[in-house]
PDB file of C-alpha atoms in Angstrom:
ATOM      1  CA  UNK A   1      -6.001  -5.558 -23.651  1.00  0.00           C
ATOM      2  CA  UNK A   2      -5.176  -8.844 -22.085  1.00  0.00           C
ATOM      3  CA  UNK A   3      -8.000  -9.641 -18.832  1.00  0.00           C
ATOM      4  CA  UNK A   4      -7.540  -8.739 -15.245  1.00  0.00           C
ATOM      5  CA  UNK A   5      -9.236 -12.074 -14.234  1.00  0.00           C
ATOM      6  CA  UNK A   6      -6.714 -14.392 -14.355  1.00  0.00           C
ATOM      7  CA  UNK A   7      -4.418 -12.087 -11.436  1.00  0.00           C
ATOM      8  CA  UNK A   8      -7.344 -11.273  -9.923  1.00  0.00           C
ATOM      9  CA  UNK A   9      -8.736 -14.426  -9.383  1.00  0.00           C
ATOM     10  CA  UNK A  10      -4.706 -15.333  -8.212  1.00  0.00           C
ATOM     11  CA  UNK A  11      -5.091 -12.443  -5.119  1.00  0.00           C
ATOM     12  CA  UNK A  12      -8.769 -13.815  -4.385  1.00  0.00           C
ATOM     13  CA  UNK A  13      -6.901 -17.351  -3.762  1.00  0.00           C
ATOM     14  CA  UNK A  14      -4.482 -16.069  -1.687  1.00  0.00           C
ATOM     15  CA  UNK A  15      -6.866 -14.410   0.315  1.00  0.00           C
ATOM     16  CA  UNK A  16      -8.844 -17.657   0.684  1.00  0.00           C
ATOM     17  CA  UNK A  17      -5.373 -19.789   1.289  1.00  0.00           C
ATOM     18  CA  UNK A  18      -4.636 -16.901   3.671  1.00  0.00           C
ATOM     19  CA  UNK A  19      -7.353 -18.008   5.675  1.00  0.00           C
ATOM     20  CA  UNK A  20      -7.088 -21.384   5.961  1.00  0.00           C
ATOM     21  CA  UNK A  21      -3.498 -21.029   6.663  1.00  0.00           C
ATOM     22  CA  UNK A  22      -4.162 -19.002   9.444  1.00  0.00           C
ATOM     23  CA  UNK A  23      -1.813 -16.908   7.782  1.00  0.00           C
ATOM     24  CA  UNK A  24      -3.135 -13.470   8.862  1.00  0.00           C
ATOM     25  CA  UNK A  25      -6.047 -12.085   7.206  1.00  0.00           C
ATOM     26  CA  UNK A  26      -8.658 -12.376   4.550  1.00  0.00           C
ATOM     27  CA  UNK A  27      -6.285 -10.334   1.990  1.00  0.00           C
ATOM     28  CA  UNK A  28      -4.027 -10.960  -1.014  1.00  0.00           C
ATOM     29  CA  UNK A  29      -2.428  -8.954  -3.791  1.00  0.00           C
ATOM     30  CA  UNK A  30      -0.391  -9.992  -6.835  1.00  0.00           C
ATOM     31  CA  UNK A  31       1.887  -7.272  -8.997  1.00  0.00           C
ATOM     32  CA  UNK A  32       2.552  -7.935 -12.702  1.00  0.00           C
ATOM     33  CA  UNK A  33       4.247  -6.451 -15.420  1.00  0.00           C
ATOM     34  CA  UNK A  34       4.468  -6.983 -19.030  1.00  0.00           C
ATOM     35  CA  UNK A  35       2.004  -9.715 -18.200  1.00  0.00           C
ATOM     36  CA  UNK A  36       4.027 -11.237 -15.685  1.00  0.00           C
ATOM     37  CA  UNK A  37       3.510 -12.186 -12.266  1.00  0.00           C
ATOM     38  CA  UNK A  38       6.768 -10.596 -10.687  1.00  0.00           C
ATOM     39  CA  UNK A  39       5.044 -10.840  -7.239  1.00  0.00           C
ATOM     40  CA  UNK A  40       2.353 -12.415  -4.987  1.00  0.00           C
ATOM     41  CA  UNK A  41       1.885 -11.778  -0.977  1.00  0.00           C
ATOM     42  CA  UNK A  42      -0.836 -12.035   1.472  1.00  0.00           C
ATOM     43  CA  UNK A  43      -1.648 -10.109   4.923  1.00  0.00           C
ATOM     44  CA  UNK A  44       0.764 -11.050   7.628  1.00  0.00           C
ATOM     45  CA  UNK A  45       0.000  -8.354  10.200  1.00  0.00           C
ATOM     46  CA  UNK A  46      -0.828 -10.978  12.837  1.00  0.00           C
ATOM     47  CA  UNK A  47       1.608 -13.519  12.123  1.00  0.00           C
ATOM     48  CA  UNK A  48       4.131 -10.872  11.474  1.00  0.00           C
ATOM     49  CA  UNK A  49       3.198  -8.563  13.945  1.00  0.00           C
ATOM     50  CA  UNK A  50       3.375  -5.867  11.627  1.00  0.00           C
ATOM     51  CA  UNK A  51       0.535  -3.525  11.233  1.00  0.00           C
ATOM     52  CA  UNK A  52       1.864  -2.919   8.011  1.00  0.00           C
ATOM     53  CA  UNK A  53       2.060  -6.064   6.655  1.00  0.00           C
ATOM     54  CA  UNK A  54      -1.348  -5.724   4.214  1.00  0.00           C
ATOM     55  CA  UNK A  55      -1.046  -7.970   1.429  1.00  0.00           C
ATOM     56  CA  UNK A  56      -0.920  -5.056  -0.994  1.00  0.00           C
ATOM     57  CA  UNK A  57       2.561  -3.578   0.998  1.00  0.00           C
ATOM     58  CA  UNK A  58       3.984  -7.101   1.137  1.00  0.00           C
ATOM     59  CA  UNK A  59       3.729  -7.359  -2.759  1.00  0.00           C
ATOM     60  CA  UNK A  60       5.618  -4.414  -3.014  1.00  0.00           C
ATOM     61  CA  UNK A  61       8.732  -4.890  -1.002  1.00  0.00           C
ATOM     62  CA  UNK A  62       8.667  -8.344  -2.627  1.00  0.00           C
ATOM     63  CA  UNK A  63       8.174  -6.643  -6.148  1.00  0.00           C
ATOM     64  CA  UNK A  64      11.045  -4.286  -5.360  1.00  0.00           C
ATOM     65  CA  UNK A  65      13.046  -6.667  -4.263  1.00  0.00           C
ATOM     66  CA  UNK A  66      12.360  -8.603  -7.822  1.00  0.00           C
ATOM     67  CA  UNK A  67      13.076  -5.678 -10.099  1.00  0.00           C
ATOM     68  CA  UNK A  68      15.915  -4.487  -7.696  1.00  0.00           C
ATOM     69  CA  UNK A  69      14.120  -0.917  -7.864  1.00  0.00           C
ATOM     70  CA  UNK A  70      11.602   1.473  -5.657  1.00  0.00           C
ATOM     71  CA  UNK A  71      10.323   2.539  -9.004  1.00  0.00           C
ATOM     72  CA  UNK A  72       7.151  -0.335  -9.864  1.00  0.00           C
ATOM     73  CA  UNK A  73       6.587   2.167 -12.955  1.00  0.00           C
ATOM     74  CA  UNK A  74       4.883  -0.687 -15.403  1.00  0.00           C
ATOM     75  CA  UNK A  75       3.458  -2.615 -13.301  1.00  0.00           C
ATOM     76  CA  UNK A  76      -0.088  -3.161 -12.148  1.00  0.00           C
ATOM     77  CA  UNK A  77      -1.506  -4.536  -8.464  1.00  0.00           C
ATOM     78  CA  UNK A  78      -4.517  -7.060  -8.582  1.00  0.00           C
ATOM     79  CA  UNK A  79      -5.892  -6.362  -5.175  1.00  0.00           C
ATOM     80  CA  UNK A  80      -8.567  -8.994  -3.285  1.00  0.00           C
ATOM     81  CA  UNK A  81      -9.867  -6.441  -1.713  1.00  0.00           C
ATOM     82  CA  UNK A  82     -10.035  -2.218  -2.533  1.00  0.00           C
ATOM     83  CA  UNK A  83      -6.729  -0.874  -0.800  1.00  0.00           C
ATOM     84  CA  UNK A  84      -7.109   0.919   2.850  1.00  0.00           C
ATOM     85  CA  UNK A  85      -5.731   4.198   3.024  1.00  0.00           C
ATOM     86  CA  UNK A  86      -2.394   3.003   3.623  1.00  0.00           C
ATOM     87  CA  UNK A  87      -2.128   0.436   0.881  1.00  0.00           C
ATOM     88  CA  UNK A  88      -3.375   3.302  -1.797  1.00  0.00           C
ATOM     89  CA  UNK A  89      -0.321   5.182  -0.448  1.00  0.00           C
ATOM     90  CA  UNK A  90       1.836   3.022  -0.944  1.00  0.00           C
ATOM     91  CA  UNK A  91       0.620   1.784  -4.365  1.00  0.00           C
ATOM     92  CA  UNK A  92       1.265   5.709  -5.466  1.00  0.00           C
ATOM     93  CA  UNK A  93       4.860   6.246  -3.249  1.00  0.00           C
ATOM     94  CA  UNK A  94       5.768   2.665  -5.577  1.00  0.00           C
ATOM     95  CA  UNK A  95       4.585   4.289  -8.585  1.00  0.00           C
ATOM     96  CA  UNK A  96       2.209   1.454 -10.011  1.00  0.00           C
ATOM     97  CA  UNK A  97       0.481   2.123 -13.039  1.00  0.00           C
ATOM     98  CA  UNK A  98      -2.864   0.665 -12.056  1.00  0.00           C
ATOM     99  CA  UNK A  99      -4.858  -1.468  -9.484  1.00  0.00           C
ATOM    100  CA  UNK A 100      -7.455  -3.615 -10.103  1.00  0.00           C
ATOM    101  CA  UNK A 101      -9.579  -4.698  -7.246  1.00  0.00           C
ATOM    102  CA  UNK A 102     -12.785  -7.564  -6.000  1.00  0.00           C
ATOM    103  CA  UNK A 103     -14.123  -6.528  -2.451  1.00  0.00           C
ATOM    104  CA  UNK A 104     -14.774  -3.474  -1.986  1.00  0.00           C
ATOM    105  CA  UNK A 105     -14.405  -1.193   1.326  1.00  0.00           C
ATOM    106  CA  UNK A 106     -17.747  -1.974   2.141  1.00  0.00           C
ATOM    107  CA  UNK A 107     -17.254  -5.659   1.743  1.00  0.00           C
ATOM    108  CA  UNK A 108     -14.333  -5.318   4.070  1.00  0.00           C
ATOM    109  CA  UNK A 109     -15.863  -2.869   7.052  1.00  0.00           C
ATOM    110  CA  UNK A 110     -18.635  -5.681   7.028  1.00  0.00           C
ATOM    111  CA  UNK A 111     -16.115  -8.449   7.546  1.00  0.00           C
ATOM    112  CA  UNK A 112     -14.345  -6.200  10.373  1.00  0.00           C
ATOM    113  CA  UNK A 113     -11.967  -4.458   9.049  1.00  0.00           C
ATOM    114  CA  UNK A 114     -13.114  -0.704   8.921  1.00  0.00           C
ATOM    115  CA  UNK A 115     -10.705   1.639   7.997  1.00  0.00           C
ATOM    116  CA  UNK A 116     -13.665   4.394   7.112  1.00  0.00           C
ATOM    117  CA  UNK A 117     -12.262   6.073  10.422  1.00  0.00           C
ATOM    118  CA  UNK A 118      -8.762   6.963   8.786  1.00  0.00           C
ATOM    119  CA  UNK A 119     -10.612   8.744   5.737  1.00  0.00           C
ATOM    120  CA  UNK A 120     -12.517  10.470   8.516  1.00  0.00           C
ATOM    121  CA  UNK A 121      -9.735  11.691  10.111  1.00  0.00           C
ATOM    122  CA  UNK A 122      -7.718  12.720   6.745  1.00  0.00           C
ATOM    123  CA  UNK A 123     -10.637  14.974   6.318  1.00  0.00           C
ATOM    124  CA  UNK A 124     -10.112  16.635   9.738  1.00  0.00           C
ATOM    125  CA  UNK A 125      -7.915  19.823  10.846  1.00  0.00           C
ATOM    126  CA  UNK A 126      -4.713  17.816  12.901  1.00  0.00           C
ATOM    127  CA  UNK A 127      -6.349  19.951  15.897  1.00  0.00           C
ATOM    128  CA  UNK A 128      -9.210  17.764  16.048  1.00  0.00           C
ATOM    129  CA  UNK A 129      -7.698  14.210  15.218  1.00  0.00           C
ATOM    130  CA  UNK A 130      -7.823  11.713  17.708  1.00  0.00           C
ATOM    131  CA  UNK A 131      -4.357  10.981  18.055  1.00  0.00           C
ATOM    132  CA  UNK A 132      -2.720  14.263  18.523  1.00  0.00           C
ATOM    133  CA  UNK A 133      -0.474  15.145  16.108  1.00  0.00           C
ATOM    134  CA  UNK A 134       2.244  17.881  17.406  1.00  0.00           C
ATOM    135  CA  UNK A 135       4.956  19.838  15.343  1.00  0.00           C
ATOM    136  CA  UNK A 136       8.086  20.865  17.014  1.00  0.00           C
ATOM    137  CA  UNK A 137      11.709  21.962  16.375  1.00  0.00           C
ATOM    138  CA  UNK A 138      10.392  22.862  12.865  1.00  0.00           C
ATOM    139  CA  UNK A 139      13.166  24.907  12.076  1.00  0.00           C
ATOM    140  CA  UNK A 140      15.767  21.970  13.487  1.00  0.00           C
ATOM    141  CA  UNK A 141      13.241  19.537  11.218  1.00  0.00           C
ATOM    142  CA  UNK A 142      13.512  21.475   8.197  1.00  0.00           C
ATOM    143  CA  UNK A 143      17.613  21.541   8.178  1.00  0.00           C
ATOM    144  CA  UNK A 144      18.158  17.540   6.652  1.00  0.00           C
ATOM    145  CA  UNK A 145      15.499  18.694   3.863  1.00  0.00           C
ATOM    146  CA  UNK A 146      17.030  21.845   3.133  1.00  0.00           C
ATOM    147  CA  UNK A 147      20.377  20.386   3.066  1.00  0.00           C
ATOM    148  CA  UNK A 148      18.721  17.549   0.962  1.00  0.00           C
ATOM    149  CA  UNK A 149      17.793  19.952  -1.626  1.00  0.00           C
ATOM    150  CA  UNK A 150      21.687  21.051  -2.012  1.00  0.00           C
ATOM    151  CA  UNK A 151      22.742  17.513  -2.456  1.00  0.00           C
ATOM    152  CA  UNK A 152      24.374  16.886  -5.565  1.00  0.00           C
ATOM    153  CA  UNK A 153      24.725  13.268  -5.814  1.00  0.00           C
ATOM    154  CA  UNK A 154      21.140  11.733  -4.326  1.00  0.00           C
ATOM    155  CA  UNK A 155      19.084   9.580  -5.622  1.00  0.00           C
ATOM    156  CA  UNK A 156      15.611  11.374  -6.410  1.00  0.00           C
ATOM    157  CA  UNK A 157      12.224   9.358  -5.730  1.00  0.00           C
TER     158      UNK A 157
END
């Protein structure tokens, strides 16, 4: 098995050059597959602003955009930092094999960047989250995926 360092020590740059760039946080992630970097991306949520725009989801859409797929089946994510809740997601919606990571979530909450609230509040009933979260129209909702499960010619993901 060929060693993680190498990428790794690519996102941990990019973090670092993400800093003194100003570019938008202390983050960077670089996706590979069959040992080759297919792409490399940093945090832009506040030069972007884009709460979104975590190094790890940046790599993606720029991986995707590579391969000309949503499907990152094969590849791998070297992460600077242990993915937030929302990064993870992504990672599995992209369907990445594996992620390596350096920092940990610990590493990051003492730097600032907490996210230890949003596992909280996974954990929670939706009654008791803090930002209310309110289903209506569920039968109107439900129509485009029931008709979605007729449909003959989609593309599945």
């Amino acid at each position: 098995m060929r060693s993680s360092y190498p990428f790794l020590r690519d996102a941990i740059e990019l973090a670092d050059e993400n800093i003194t760039q100003q570019g938008g946080g202390p983050f960077g992630a670089v996706i590979v597959k069959d040992g080759t970097v297919i792409a490399r991306a940093v945090n832009t949520v506040t030069t972007g602003n884009d709460p979104t725009a975590h190094a790890e989801v940046n790599a993606i859409r720029a991986a995707c955009r590579a391969l000309d797929t949503f499907d990152l089946s094969g590849c791998t994510i070297y992460c600077s930092c242990e993915p937030c809740p929302m990064c993870l997601a992504a990672v599995y919606w992209a369907r990445i094999d594996k992620i390596f990571y350096a920092g940990t979530r610990v590493d990051a909450q003492d730097a600032g960047f907490d996210d230890s609230f949003i596992y909280e509040e996974l954990e929670r009933p939706l009654s008791e989250r803090k930002i209310p979260i309110i289903q209506q129209l569920g039968d109107e909702g439900a129509k485009p995926l029931q008709r979605w499960k007729s449909t003959e010619n989609k593309i599945h993901y």
